Amino acid sequence: MKSRRMKHEGVLHTALSCDDILCNILIRLPPKSITKFVIVSKRWLHLICSSSFRHSYLSRWRVGFNLLGFFVCNSLYLGRPKGGARRPRSEPALPLLSSSREGDDLKFSGVLKKLGYFIDSSDGLLLCGRHPKTYFVWNPITKQQYKLPHPRVHFEELCMAFIVEDSPDDEICYRVVRAKCESRFEEVYVVTIETFLSKISTWCYSKLRCSSTISLSPWTSGTVIGGVIHWYAAQGNIAIYDPYHHEKHIALVKLPGPFDFDEQVLGESSDGCLQYGWSCKAGLQIWVLEKGFDGYSSLFSTNEQSSLSWSLRYKLNFKIMWRKNPTLATKCVTRKETEILAFSPQDSKSVFIRSGSSIYLYHIGSGRMEVIQYQGRGSSILSDFSKVVPYFKRAWPQSTLCCGRNSST
């Protein structure tokens, strides 16, 4: 009996000593369990934190995100023309309203002073800089920044997008897209873009065709869902561009209803669809662009008419919301300024709401509001030109042991 048990333990030890077998076991465990096994040994830590295991695991499981804080973007300075408003020295270029310990570490590390203005973030990586030619990518794992080469083409007005690509290798791959914003008074059927690819460390120039006239909204960042970019466009449209599609085509989709709301946000729903939210003084609505049998692929075919349509998923009256949360209502003195702020990543169950300098997470199912505590409360987000953007990082264990070639990023 004893020899049989020893033989069994020996077989088990041999099996767990093989990385392939161990990966095959760990990949079947749910996200709540997988993060607990990083403390077993350095080998297990290195294995779970590796890019190859992360790539395989995320293709099977959906892992949540942690909120680190909120960046405050002031449109007066980001695309400042000659003679435009200058930022006072007392005002930081990249203010972070930290809501976590990791956010505190980033805020007080001093690194934000070296990056310029906030432009976008993807999977925890930051894209910052100063238009029109100085850009940095900052890696929160290695704590290092990478300065992109200067773009080859000058755009008077532009919008951007930042995509971190899921790679099985240990090298973090990403692309930065700059899109030219043409005058609204000209009939243009082409969008000129310049794309930086980290794999080859260079900018690539191309033109996207559109079946109708198109004008992108300047000084905005695109919402990326599954590698597909969504930009705001003129006349209440959303411009959709898939960098991985063989057709160099950009499609326009009309937003539901009027398009002159006080605040509008885009995001990804729990089922991977594009969701659009708008708010006015009375309340907010959340719509979803339903996918066809081939997803959104029909949008990028110049020979087919897209049959995609929007569906209303949620409607909220702000007066009813405050009535259901009387404790918070008595503390908030600026309820008339209530507006939608942002969606949570890959989430249809909650939405961020801003009222003055207060930020709340509203849970759609229960109607409950949760106060988001952050450092930096005060006048920094009261400006009409300020846009508050949540900063998320995927809730995945990390280790400097796994940086490998990422140290240069």
mmCIF file of C-alpha atoms in Angstrom:
data_model
loop_
_atom_site.group_PDB
_atom_site.id
_atom_site.type_symbol
_atom_site.label_atom_id
_atom_site.label_comp_id
_atom_site.label_asym_id
_atom_site.label_seq_id
_atom_site.Cartn_x
_atom_site.Cartn_y
_atom_site.Cartn_z
ATOM 1 C CA MET A 1 0.000 0.000 0.000
ATOM 2 C CA LYS A 2 2.799 2.353 0.921
ATOM 3 C CA SER A 3 4.806 1.543 -2.202
ATOM 4 C CA ARG A 4 1.703 2.121 -4.349
ATOM 5 C CA ARG A 5 1.171 5.543 -2.750
ATOM 6 C CA MET A 6 4.834 6.460 -3.261
ATOM 7 C CA LYS A 7 4.598 5.370 -6.878
ATOM 8 C CA HIS A 8 1.479 7.509 -7.332
ATOM 9 C CA GLU A 9 3.194 10.525 -5.762
ATOM 10 C CA GLY A 10 6.198 9.990 -8.021
ATOM 11 C CA VAL A 11 4.008 9.949 -11.127
ATOM 12 C CA LEU A 12 2.212 13.101 -9.919
ATOM 13 C CA HIS A 13 5.520 14.873 -9.241
ATOM 14 C CA THR A 14 6.830 13.912 -12.670
ATOM 15 C CA ALA A 15 3.658 15.157 -14.334
ATOM 16 C CA LEU A 16 3.704 18.493 -12.531
ATOM 17 C CA SER A 17 7.387 18.911 -13.373
ATOM 18 C CA CYS A 18 6.462 19.072 -17.044
ATOM 19 C CA ASP A 19 5.476 22.608 -18.087
ATOM 20 C CA ASP A 20 3.162 21.414 -20.859
ATOM 21 C CA ILE A 21 1.186 19.149 -18.529
ATOM 22 C CA LEU A 22 1.048 21.801 -15.804
ATOM 23 C CA CYS A 23 -0.211 24.398 -18.312
ATOM 24 C CA ASN A 24 -2.851 21.964 -19.526
ATOM 25 C CA ILE A 25 -4.089 21.625 -15.933
ATOM 26 C CA LEU A 26 -3.955 25.306 -14.983
ATOM 27 C CA ILE A 27 -5.703 26.495 -18.125
ATOM 28 C CA ARG A 28 -8.849 24.623 -17.031
ATOM 29 C CA LEU A 29 -9.115 26.519 -13.741
ATOM 30 C CA PRO A 30 -11.388 29.598 -13.408
ATOM 31 C CA PRO A 31 -9.830 33.089 -12.968
ATOM 32 C CA LYS A 32 -10.562 33.229 -9.225
ATOM 33 C CA SER A 33 -8.439 30.116 -8.696
ATOM 34 C CA ILE A 34 -5.582 30.728 -11.112
ATOM 35 C CA THR A 35 -4.271 33.835 -9.346
ATOM 36 C CA LYS A 36 -3.856 31.914 -6.068
ATOM 37 C CA PHE A 37 -1.308 29.482 -7.493
ATOM 38 C CA VAL A 38 1.384 32.103 -8.191
ATOM 39 C CA ILE A 39 2.592 31.695 -4.581
ATOM 40 C CA VAL A 40 3.278 27.957 -4.962
ATOM 41 C CA SER A 41 6.787 28.484 -6.347
ATOM 42 C CA LYS A 42 8.838 30.766 -8.590
ATOM 43 C CA ARG A 43 8.375 28.270 -11.401
ATOM 44 C CA TRP A 44 4.588 28.437 -11.145
ATOM 45 C CA LEU A 45 4.755 32.238 -10.902
ATOM 46 C CA HIS A 46 6.896 32.468 -14.016
ATOM 47 C CA LEU A 47 4.641 30.039 -15.881
ATOM 48 C CA ILE A 48 1.351 31.779 -15.047
ATOM 49 C CA CYS A 49 2.762 35.257 -15.724
ATOM 50 C CA SER A 50 4.289 34.262 -19.060
ATOM 51 C CA SER A 51 2.806 35.754 -22.225
ATOM 52 C CA SER A 52 2.273 32.352 -23.823
ATOM 53 C CA PHE A 53 0.164 31.044 -20.921
ATOM 54 C CA ARG A 54 -1.701 34.358 -20.637
ATOM 55 C CA HIS A 55 -2.480 34.250 -24.371
ATOM 56 C CA SER A 56 -3.833 30.682 -24.136
ATOM 57 C CA TYR A 57 -5.777 31.376 -20.943
ATOM 58 C CA LEU A 58 -7.468 34.560 -22.197
ATOM 59 C CA SER A 59 -8.606 32.747 -25.344
ATOM 60 C CA ARG A 60 -10.626 30.425 -23.084
ATOM 61 C CA TRP A 61 -11.607 32.574 -20.082
ATOM 62 C CA ARG A 62 -12.780 36.171 -19.644
ATOM 63 C CA VAL A 63 -10.680 37.935 -16.996
ATOM 64 C CA GLY A 64 -11.845 41.170 -15.355
ATOM 65 C CA PHE A 65 -10.096 44.528 -15.013
ATOM 66 C CA ASN A 66 -8.895 46.598 -12.049
ATOM 67 C CA LEU A 67 -9.589 50.328 -11.872
ATOM 68 C CA LEU A 68 -6.390 52.243 -11.072
ATOM 69 C CA GLY A 69 -7.857 55.743 -11.295
ATOM 70 C CA PHE A 70 -8.974 58.436 -13.740
ATOM 71 C CA PHE A 71 -6.923 60.579 -16.099
ATOM 72 C CA VAL A 72 -8.112 64.142 -16.699
ATOM 73 C CA CYS A 73 -7.680 65.299 -20.302
ATOM 74 C CA ASN A 74 -8.017 68.963 -21.190
ATOM 75 C CA SER A 75 -8.798 69.480 -24.875
ATOM 76 C CA LEU A 76 -7.576 73.087 -24.706
ATOM 77 C CA TYR A 77 -3.951 71.911 -24.519
ATOM 78 C CA LEU A 78 -3.819 68.567 -26.357
ATOM 79 C CA GLY A 79 -4.272 69.962 -29.846
ATOM 80 C CA ARG A 80 -3.339 73.538 -29.018
ATOM 81 C CA PRO A 81 -2.941 75.712 -32.126
ATOM 82 C CA LYS A 82 -0.427 78.514 -32.356
ATOM 83 C CA GLY A 83 -1.524 81.291 -30.076
ATOM 84 C CA GLY A 84 -3.919 78.980 -28.235
ATOM 85 C CA ALA A 85 -4.365 78.598 -24.480
ATOM 86 C CA ARG A 86 -1.223 77.616 -22.581
ATOM 87 C CA ARG A 87 -1.279 75.285 -19.613
ATOM 88 C CA PRO A 88 -0.393 77.049 -16.335
ATOM 89 C CA ARG A 89 2.743 75.637 -14.722
ATOM 90 C CA SER A 90 0.753 74.940 -11.567
ATOM 91 C CA GLU A 91 -1.495 72.543 -13.507
ATOM 92 C CA PRO A 92 -0.005 69.078 -14.230
ATOM 93 C CA ALA A 93 -0.010 67.956 -17.849
ATOM 94 C CA LEU A 94 -1.083 64.440 -16.925
ATOM 95 C CA PRO A 95 -3.285 64.577 -13.794
ATOM 96 C CA LEU A 96 -4.279 61.197 -12.342
ATOM 97 C CA LEU A 97 -7.128 60.841 -9.872
ATOM 98 C CA SER A 98 -5.876 57.680 -8.193
ATOM 99 C CA SER A 99 -8.382 55.190 -6.788
ATOM 100 C CA SER A 100 -5.990 52.349 -5.898
ATOM 101 C CA ARG A 101 -2.627 51.661 -4.305
ATOM 102 C CA GLU A 102 -1.075 50.952 -7.693
ATOM 103 C CA GLY A 103 -2.495 54.238 -8.940
ATOM 104 C CA ASP A 104 -0.940 56.013 -5.953
ATOM 105 C CA ASP A 105 2.454 54.505 -6.764
ATOM 106 C CA LEU A 106 2.183 55.687 -10.367
ATOM 107 C CA LYS A 107 1.005 59.167 -9.392
ATOM 108 C CA PHE A 108 3.841 59.818 -6.950
ATOM 109 C CA SER A 109 6.585 58.045 -8.941
ATOM 110 C CA GLY A 110 7.231 61.140 -11.054
ATOM 111 C CA VAL A 111 7.006 59.219 -14.340
ATOM 112 C CA LEU A 112 3.819 61.025 -15.440
ATOM 113 C CA LYS A 113 5.731 64.319 -15.591
ATOM 114 C CA LYS A 114 7.894 62.906 -18.394
ATOM 115 C CA LEU A 115 5.144 61.607 -20.699
ATOM 116 C CA GLY A 116 3.313 64.736 -21.845
ATOM 117 C CA TYR A 117 -0.475 64.602 -22.133
ATOM 118 C CA PHE A 118 -2.703 61.536 -21.841
ATOM 119 C CA ILE A 119 -3.976 60.250 -25.187
ATOM 120 C CA ASP A 120 -5.190 56.688 -24.622
ATOM 121 C CA SER A 121 -4.589 53.425 -22.754
ATOM 122 C CA SER A 122 -4.890 49.767 -23.689
ATOM 123 C CA ASP A 123 -4.540 46.763 -21.381
ATOM 124 C CA GLY A 124 -2.703 48.947 -18.846
ATOM 125 C CA LEU A 125 -0.194 50.446 -21.299
ATOM 126 C CA LEU A 126 -0.315 54.231 -21.632
ATOM 127 C CA LEU A 127 -0.082 56.254 -24.842
ATOM 128 C CA CYS A 128 0.935 59.827 -24.049
ATOM 129 C CA GLY A 129 2.731 62.699 -25.723
ATOM 130 C CA ARG A 130 2.348 66.017 -27.454
ATOM 131 C CA HIS A 131 0.754 66.411 -30.858
ATOM 132 C CA PRO A 132 1.679 66.337 -33.618
ATOM 133 C CA LYS A 133 4.885 64.270 -33.445
ATOM 134 C CA THR A 134 6.038 63.304 -29.931
ATOM 135 C CA TYR A 135 4.561 60.113 -28.495
ATOM 136 C CA PHE A 136 5.475 57.727 -25.684
ATOM 137 C CA VAL A 137 4.249 54.269 -24.686
ATOM 138 C CA TRP A 138 4.665 53.466 -20.992
ATOM 139 C CA ASN A 139 4.659 49.873 -19.722
ATOM 140 C CA PRO A 140 3.281 49.460 -16.151
ATOM 141 C CA ILE A 141 5.019 46.079 -15.738
ATOM 142 C CA THR A 142 8.571 47.082 -16.619
ATOM 143 C CA LYS A 143 8.028 50.708 -15.458
ATOM 144 C CA GLN A 144 9.781 51.865 -18.612
ATOM 145 C CA GLN A 145 8.801 54.166 -21.457
ATOM 146 C CA TYR A 146 9.407 53.843 -25.167
ATOM 147 C CA LYS A 147 9.604 56.917 -27.390
ATOM 148 C CA LEU A 148 8.071 56.389 -30.796
ATOM 149 C CA PRO A 149 9.879 57.680 -33.905
ATOM 150 C CA HIS A 150 8.440 60.919 -35.268
ATOM 151 C CA PRO A 151 5.519 60.358 -37.680
ATOM 152 C CA ARG A 152 6.348 60.878 -41.329
ATOM 153 C CA VAL A 153 3.217 62.850 -42.239
ATOM 154 C CA HIS A 154 1.891 66.033 -40.637
ATOM 155 C CA PHE A 155 -1.846 66.211 -39.897
ATOM 156 C CA GLU A 156 -3.300 69.595 -38.969
ATOM 157 C CA GLU A 157 -6.117 67.887 -37.055
ATOM 158 C CA LEU A 158 -6.234 64.222 -36.127
ATOM 159 C CA CYS A 159 -7.735 61.500 -33.977
ATOM 160 C CA MET A 160 -5.907 58.447 -32.683
ATOM 161 C CA ALA A 161 -6.265 54.845 -31.543
ATOM 162 C CA PHE A 162 -4.061 52.558 -29.446
ATOM 163 C CA ILE A 163 -4.166 48.762 -29.722
ATOM 164 C CA VAL A 164 -2.181 46.305 -27.597
ATOM 165 C CA GLU A 165 -2.135 43.055 -29.538
ATOM 166 C CA ASP A 166 -2.442 39.725 -27.770
ATOM 167 C CA SER A 167 0.764 37.860 -28.516
ATOM 168 C CA PRO A 168 1.919 34.372 -27.419
ATOM 169 C CA ASP A 169 5.507 35.655 -27.349
ATOM 170 C CA ASP A 170 7.122 37.465 -24.438
ATOM 171 C CA GLU A 171 7.354 40.630 -26.511
ATOM 172 C CA ILE A 172 4.508 43.124 -26.075
ATOM 173 C CA CYS A 173 3.161 44.150 -29.478
ATOM 174 C CA TYR A 174 1.060 47.214 -30.152
ATOM 175 C CA ARG A 175 0.021 49.613 -32.880
ATOM 176 C CA VAL A 176 -0.704 53.343 -32.774
ATOM 177 C CA VAL A 177 -3.020 54.786 -35.418
ATOM 178 C CA ARG A 178 -3.167 58.477 -36.399
ATOM 179 C CA ALA A 179 -6.100 59.442 -38.641
ATOM 180 C CA LYS A 180 -6.389 62.744 -40.483
ATOM 181 C CA CYS A 181 -9.528 64.773 -39.772
ATOM 182 C CA GLU A 182 -10.644 66.635 -42.888
ATOM 183 C CA SER A 183 -12.709 69.821 -42.979
ATOM 184 C CA ARG A 184 -16.417 69.295 -42.398
ATOM 185 C CA PHE A 185 -17.176 71.526 -45.409
ATOM 186 C CA GLU A 186 -15.453 69.283 -47.937
ATOM 187 C CA GLU A 187 -16.903 66.101 -49.449
ATOM 188 C CA VAL A 188 -14.244 63.500 -48.690
ATOM 189 C CA TYR A 189 -14.530 59.765 -49.264
ATOM 190 C CA VAL A 190 -11.035 58.900 -48.073
ATOM 191 C CA VAL A 191 -9.417 58.863 -44.626
ATOM 192 C CA THR A 192 -5.637 59.135 -44.525
ATOM 193 C CA ILE A 193 -3.995 57.229 -41.677
ATOM 194 C CA GLU A 194 -0.502 56.523 -40.421
ATOM 195 C CA THR A 195 0.081 53.407 -38.307
ATOM 196 C CA PHE A 196 3.034 52.675 -36.043
ATOM 197 C CA LEU A 197 3.799 48.954 -35.687
ATOM 198 C CA SER A 198 5.981 48.014 -32.716
ATOM 199 C CA LYS A 199 7.134 44.796 -34.449
ATOM 200 C CA ILE A 200 8.965 46.774 -37.133
ATOM 201 C CA SER A 201 9.261 50.052 -35.192
ATOM 202 C CA THR A 202 8.135 52.254 -38.045
ATOM 203 C CA TRP A 203 5.161 54.258 -39.314
ATOM 204 C CA CYS A 204 3.156 52.985 -42.298
ATOM 205 C CA TYR A 205 1.064 55.273 -44.497
ATOM 206 C CA SER A 206 -2.259 54.180 -46.030
ATOM 207 C CA LYS A 207 -5.664 55.444 -47.189
ATOM 208 C CA LEU A 208 -9.059 54.069 -46.214
ATOM 209 C CA ARG A 209 -12.012 54.198 -48.579
ATOM 210 C CA CYS A 210 -15.547 55.014 -47.448
ATOM 211 C CA SER A 211 -18.755 54.510 -49.416
ATOM 212 C CA SER A 212 -20.062 57.913 -48.285
ATOM 213 C CA THR A 213 -18.614 61.273 -47.280
ATOM 214 C CA ILE A 214 -16.756 61.088 -43.988
ATOM 215 C CA SER A 215 -15.282 63.526 -41.475
ATOM 216 C CA LEU A 216 -13.770 62.235 -38.237
ATOM 217 C CA SER A 217 -14.042 64.198 -34.990
ATOM 218 C CA PRO A 218 -10.615 65.702 -34.167
ATOM 219 C CA TRP A 219 -8.672 65.313 -30.924
ATOM 220 C CA THR A 220 -10.498 62.151 -29.854
ATOM 221 C CA SER A 221 -9.329 58.590 -29.186
ATOM 222 C CA GLY A 222 -10.981 55.563 -30.731
ATOM 223 C CA THR A 223 -12.693 52.811 -28.778
ATOM 224 C CA VAL A 224 -11.098 49.449 -29.605
ATOM 225 C CA ILE A 225 -13.130 46.239 -29.441
ATOM 226 C CA GLY A 226 -11.475 43.020 -30.563
ATOM 227 C CA GLY A 227 -8.871 44.995 -32.499
ATOM 228 C CA VAL A 228 -11.530 47.021 -34.365
ATOM 229 C CA ILE A 229 -11.393 50.827 -34.001
ATOM 230 C CA HIS A 230 -14.491 52.978 -33.476
ATOM 231 C CA TRP A 231 -14.172 56.756 -33.945
ATOM 232 C CA TYR A 232 -16.768 59.504 -33.617
ATOM 233 C CA ALA A 233 -17.569 61.134 -36.954
ATOM 234 C CA ALA A 234 -19.588 64.135 -38.109
ATOM 235 C CA GLN A 235 -23.378 64.141 -38.461
ATOM 236 C CA GLY A 236 -23.953 61.673 -35.636
ATOM 237 C CA ASN A 237 -22.000 58.762 -37.116
ATOM 238 C CA ILE A 238 -19.530 56.201 -35.838
ATOM 239 C CA ALA A 239 -16.612 55.352 -38.138
ATOM 240 C CA ILE A 240 -15.505 51.711 -37.845
ATOM 241 C CA TYR A 241 -12.139 50.472 -39.104
ATOM 242 C CA ASP A 242 -10.692 46.958 -38.849
ATOM 243 C CA PRO A 243 -6.868 47.119 -39.270
ATOM 244 C CA TYR A 244 -6.722 43.351 -39.784
ATOM 245 C CA HIS A 245 -9.295 43.186 -42.591
ATOM 246 C CA HIS A 246 -7.906 42.754 -46.091
ATOM 247 C CA GLU A 247 -10.098 45.588 -47.409
ATOM 248 C CA LYS A 248 -8.755 49.085 -46.724
ATOM 249 C CA HIS A 249 -12.267 50.219 -45.936
ATOM 250 C CA ILE A 250 -13.798 52.388 -43.214
ATOM 251 C CA ALA A 251 -17.526 52.130 -42.556
ATOM 252 C CA LEU A 252 -20.037 54.617 -41.159
ATOM 253 C CA VAL A 253 -22.862 53.629 -38.818
ATOM 254 C CA LYS A 254 -25.532 56.117 -37.794
ATOM 255 C CA LEU A 255 -25.948 56.572 -34.044
ATOM 256 C CA PRO A 256 -29.457 56.007 -32.687
ATOM 257 C CA GLY A 257 -31.625 59.102 -32.201
ATOM 258 C CA PRO A 258 -30.383 62.720 -32.125
ATOM 259 C CA PHE A 259 -26.647 63.290 -31.713
ATOM 260 C CA ASP A 260 -26.487 66.567 -29.799
ATOM 261 C CA PHE A 261 -26.519 65.127 -26.278
ATOM 262 C CA ASP A 262 -24.568 66.588 -23.367
ATOM 263 C CA GLU A 263 -22.308 63.544 -23.067
ATOM 264 C CA GLN A 264 -21.664 60.432 -25.190
ATOM 265 C CA VAL A 265 -19.516 57.338 -24.511
ATOM 266 C CA LEU A 266 -18.604 54.141 -26.327
ATOM 267 C CA GLY A 267 -17.616 50.789 -24.869
ATOM 268 C CA GLU A 268 -17.743 47.017 -25.171
ATOM 269 C CA SER A 269 -20.709 45.062 -23.856
ATOM 270 C CA SER A 270 -20.473 41.751 -21.993
ATOM 271 C CA ASP A 271 -21.238 39.870 -25.222
ATOM 272 C CA GLY A 272 -18.568 41.692 -27.241
ATOM 273 C CA CYS A 273 -20.829 44.203 -29.009
ATOM 274 C CA LEU A 274 -20.350 47.939 -29.405
ATOM 275 C CA GLN A 275 -22.404 49.790 -26.797
ATOM 276 C CA TYR A 276 -23.220 53.471 -26.956
ATOM 277 C CA GLY A 277 -24.436 55.602 -24.072
ATOM 278 C CA TRP A 278 -25.678 59.168 -23.978
ATOM 279 C CA SER A 279 -26.977 61.413 -21.232
ATOM 280 C CA CYS A 280 -28.853 64.683 -20.880
ATOM 281 C CA LYS A 281 -30.188 66.501 -17.829
ATOM 282 C CA ALA A 282 -33.111 64.076 -17.505
ATOM 283 C CA GLY A 283 -31.265 60.764 -17.693
ATOM 284 C CA LEU A 284 -29.322 58.353 -19.875
ATOM 285 C CA GLN A 285 -29.823 55.607 -22.435
ATOM 286 C CA ILE A 286 -27.598 52.683 -23.402
ATOM 287 C CA TRP A 287 -27.809 51.184 -26.889
ATOM 288 C CA VAL A 288 -26.045 48.165 -28.419
ATOM 289 C CA LEU A 289 -25.131 47.582 -32.068
ATOM 290 C CA GLU A 290 -26.325 44.023 -32.619
ATOM 291 C CA LYS A 291 -24.028 41.711 -34.568
ATOM 292 C CA GLY A 292 -25.039 39.832 -37.691
ATOM 293 C CA PHE A 293 -24.313 36.160 -38.368
ATOM 294 C CA ASP A 294 -20.814 37.177 -39.485
ATOM 295 C CA GLY A 295 -20.294 39.698 -36.702
ATOM 296 C CA TYR A 296 -19.532 43.156 -38.092
ATOM 297 C CA SER A 297 -17.767 41.839 -41.209
ATOM 298 C CA SER A 298 -20.517 43.015 -43.564
ATOM 299 C CA LEU A 299 -19.568 46.610 -42.716
ATOM 300 C CA PHE A 300 -16.244 46.257 -44.517
ATOM 301 C CA SER A 301 -17.589 44.810 -47.753
ATOM 302 C CA THR A 302 -18.103 47.467 -50.408
ATOM 303 C CA ASN A 303 -20.526 45.189 -52.295
ATOM 304 C CA GLU A 304 -23.020 44.494 -49.507
ATOM 305 C CA GLN A 305 -25.505 46.693 -47.693
ATOM 306 C CA SER A 306 -25.125 46.301 -43.940
ATOM 307 C CA SER A 307 -28.268 45.290 -42.054
ATOM 308 C CA LEU A 308 -26.904 45.934 -38.563
ATOM 309 C CA SER A 309 -29.224 47.745 -36.186
ATOM 310 C CA TRP A 310 -29.171 49.340 -32.732
ATOM 311 C CA SER A 311 -31.265 48.051 -29.831
ATOM 312 C CA LEU A 312 -32.072 49.912 -26.624
ATOM 313 C CA ARG A 313 -30.840 47.931 -23.616
ATOM 314 C CA TYR A 314 -31.307 50.337 -20.735
ATOM 315 C CA LYS A 315 -32.961 53.625 -19.886
ATOM 316 C CA LEU A 316 -32.465 55.559 -16.645
ATOM 317 C CA ASN A 317 -34.105 58.626 -15.175
ATOM 318 C CA PHE A 318 -31.662 60.497 -12.927
ATOM 319 C CA LYS A 319 -34.411 61.641 -10.534
ATOM 320 C CA ILE A 320 -35.421 58.016 -9.933
ATOM 321 C CA MET A 321 -31.763 57.045 -9.547
ATOM 322 C CA TRP A 322 -31.203 59.612 -6.772
ATOM 323 C CA ARG A 323 -34.496 58.652 -5.143
ATOM 324 C CA LYS A 324 -33.323 55.034 -4.875
ATOM 325 C CA ASN A 325 -30.025 56.183 -3.325
ATOM 326 C CA PRO A 326 -31.165 58.776 -0.737
ATOM 327 C CA THR A 327 -27.973 58.631 1.335
ATOM 328 C CA LEU A 328 -25.824 59.673 -1.629
ATOM 329 C CA ALA A 329 -28.414 62.175 -2.827
ATOM 330 C CA THR A 330 -28.209 64.157 0.415
ATOM 331 C CA LYS A 331 -24.418 64.340 0.154
ATOM 332 C CA CYS A 332 -24.339 65.388 -3.501
ATOM 333 C CA VAL A 333 -25.011 69.088 -3.996
ATOM 334 C CA THR A 334 -24.559 69.088 -7.794
ATOM 335 C CA ARG A 335 -27.177 66.555 -8.872
ATOM 336 C CA LYS A 336 -28.264 68.755 -11.777
ATOM 337 C CA GLU A 337 -24.821 68.202 -13.365
ATOM 338 C CA THR A 338 -25.212 64.418 -13.432
ATOM 339 C CA GLU A 339 -23.928 62.774 -16.639
ATOM 340 C CA ILE A 340 -22.668 59.487 -17.987
ATOM 341 C CA LEU A 341 -18.876 59.158 -17.699
ATOM 342 C CA ALA A 342 -17.714 55.797 -19.066
ATOM 343 C CA PHE A 343 -18.434 52.090 -19.339
ATOM 344 C CA SER A 344 -16.562 49.386 -17.481
ATOM 345 C CA PRO A 345 -14.517 47.176 -19.878
ATOM 346 C CA GLN A 346 -16.506 44.295 -21.370
ATOM 347 C CA ASP A 347 -19.340 44.994 -18.955
ATOM 348 C CA SER A 348 -23.046 45.685 -19.456
ATOM 349 C CA LYS A 349 -23.985 45.512 -15.788
ATOM 350 C CA SER A 350 -22.522 48.820 -14.579
ATOM 351 C CA VAL A 351 -21.689 52.317 -15.783
ATOM 352 C CA PHE A 352 -19.647 55.208 -14.348
ATOM 353 C CA ILE A 353 -21.601 58.375 -13.621
ATOM 354 C CA ARG A 354 -20.173 61.773 -12.777
ATOM 355 C CA SER A 355 -21.880 64.509 -10.786
ATOM 356 C CA GLY A 356 -19.661 67.549 -10.282
ATOM 357 C CA SER A 357 -16.419 66.304 -8.753
ATOM 358 C CA SER A 358 -18.020 63.056 -7.515
ATOM 359 C CA ILE A 359 -17.746 59.802 -9.464
ATOM 360 C CA TYR A 360 -20.104 56.848 -8.952
ATOM 361 C CA LEU A 361 -20.410 53.310 -10.267
ATOM 362 C CA TYR A 362 -24.064 52.625 -11.011
ATOM 363 C CA HIS A 363 -25.134 48.962 -10.961
ATOM 364 C CA ILE A 364 -27.843 48.552 -13.576
ATOM 365 C CA GLY A 365 -29.480 45.418 -12.188
ATOM 366 C CA SER A 366 -29.980 46.596 -8.597
ATOM 367 C CA GLY A 367 -30.061 50.373 -9.162
ATOM 368 C CA ARG A 368 -27.438 50.744 -6.434
ATOM 369 C CA MET A 369 -24.771 53.468 -6.621
ATOM 370 C CA GLU A 370 -21.240 53.069 -5.318
ATOM 371 C CA VAL A 371 -18.993 56.035 -4.555
ATOM 372 C CA ILE A 372 -15.557 55.850 -6.175
ATOM 373 C CA GLN A 373 -13.030 57.258 -3.746
ATOM 374 C CA TYR A 374 -10.040 58.898 -5.384
ATOM 375 C CA GLN A 375 -7.149 61.209 -4.573
ATOM 376 C CA GLY A 376 -7.205 64.666 -6.112
ATOM 377 C CA ARG A 377 -10.840 65.530 -5.477
ATOM 378 C CA GLY A 378 -11.594 69.152 -6.255
ATOM 379 C CA SER A 379 -11.471 71.660 -9.067
ATOM 380 C CA SER A 380 -9.263 69.602 -11.414
ATOM 381 C CA ILE A 381 -12.278 68.045 -13.185
ATOM 382 C CA LEU A 382 -14.713 70.928 -13.009
ATOM 383 C CA SER A 383 -13.610 72.566 -16.254
ATOM 384 C CA ASP A 384 -16.022 72.338 -19.202
ATOM 385 C CA PHE A 385 -13.073 71.311 -21.386
ATOM 386 C CA SER A 386 -11.998 68.420 -19.151
ATOM 387 C CA LYS A 387 -12.732 64.815 -20.071
ATOM 388 C CA VAL A 388 -12.331 62.211 -17.331
ATOM 389 C CA VAL A 389 -11.117 58.817 -18.589
ATOM 390 C CA PRO A 390 -10.937 55.711 -16.356
ATOM 391 C CA TYR A 391 -7.624 53.866 -16.359
ATOM 392 C CA PHE A 392 -7.935 50.073 -16.198
ATOM 393 C CA LYS A 393 -5.467 47.234 -16.113
ATOM 394 C CA ARG A 394 -6.359 43.590 -16.600
ATOM 395 C CA ALA A 395 -6.585 41.679 -13.317
ATOM 396 C CA TRP A 396 -3.739 39.311 -14.148
ATOM 397 C CA PRO A 397 -0.725 38.432 -11.973
ATOM 398 C CA GLN A 398 2.524 40.067 -13.036
ATOM 399 C CA SER A 399 6.176 39.522 -12.282
ATOM 400 C CA THR A 400 9.379 41.256 -13.338
ATOM 401 C CA LEU A 401 10.810 37.747 -13.787
ATOM 402 C CA CYS A 402 8.690 37.458 -16.925
ATOM 403 C CA CYS A 403 9.644 40.719 -18.566
ATOM 404 C CA GLY A 404 12.253 39.182 -20.825
ATOM 405 C CA ARG A 405 12.458 41.206 -24.002
ATOM 406 C CA ASN A 406 9.780 43.589 -22.734
ATOM 407 C CA SER A 407 12.393 45.574 -20.836
ATOM 408 C CA SER A 408 12.967 47.714 -23.889
ATOM 409 C CA THR A 409 9.314 48.719 -24.097
#
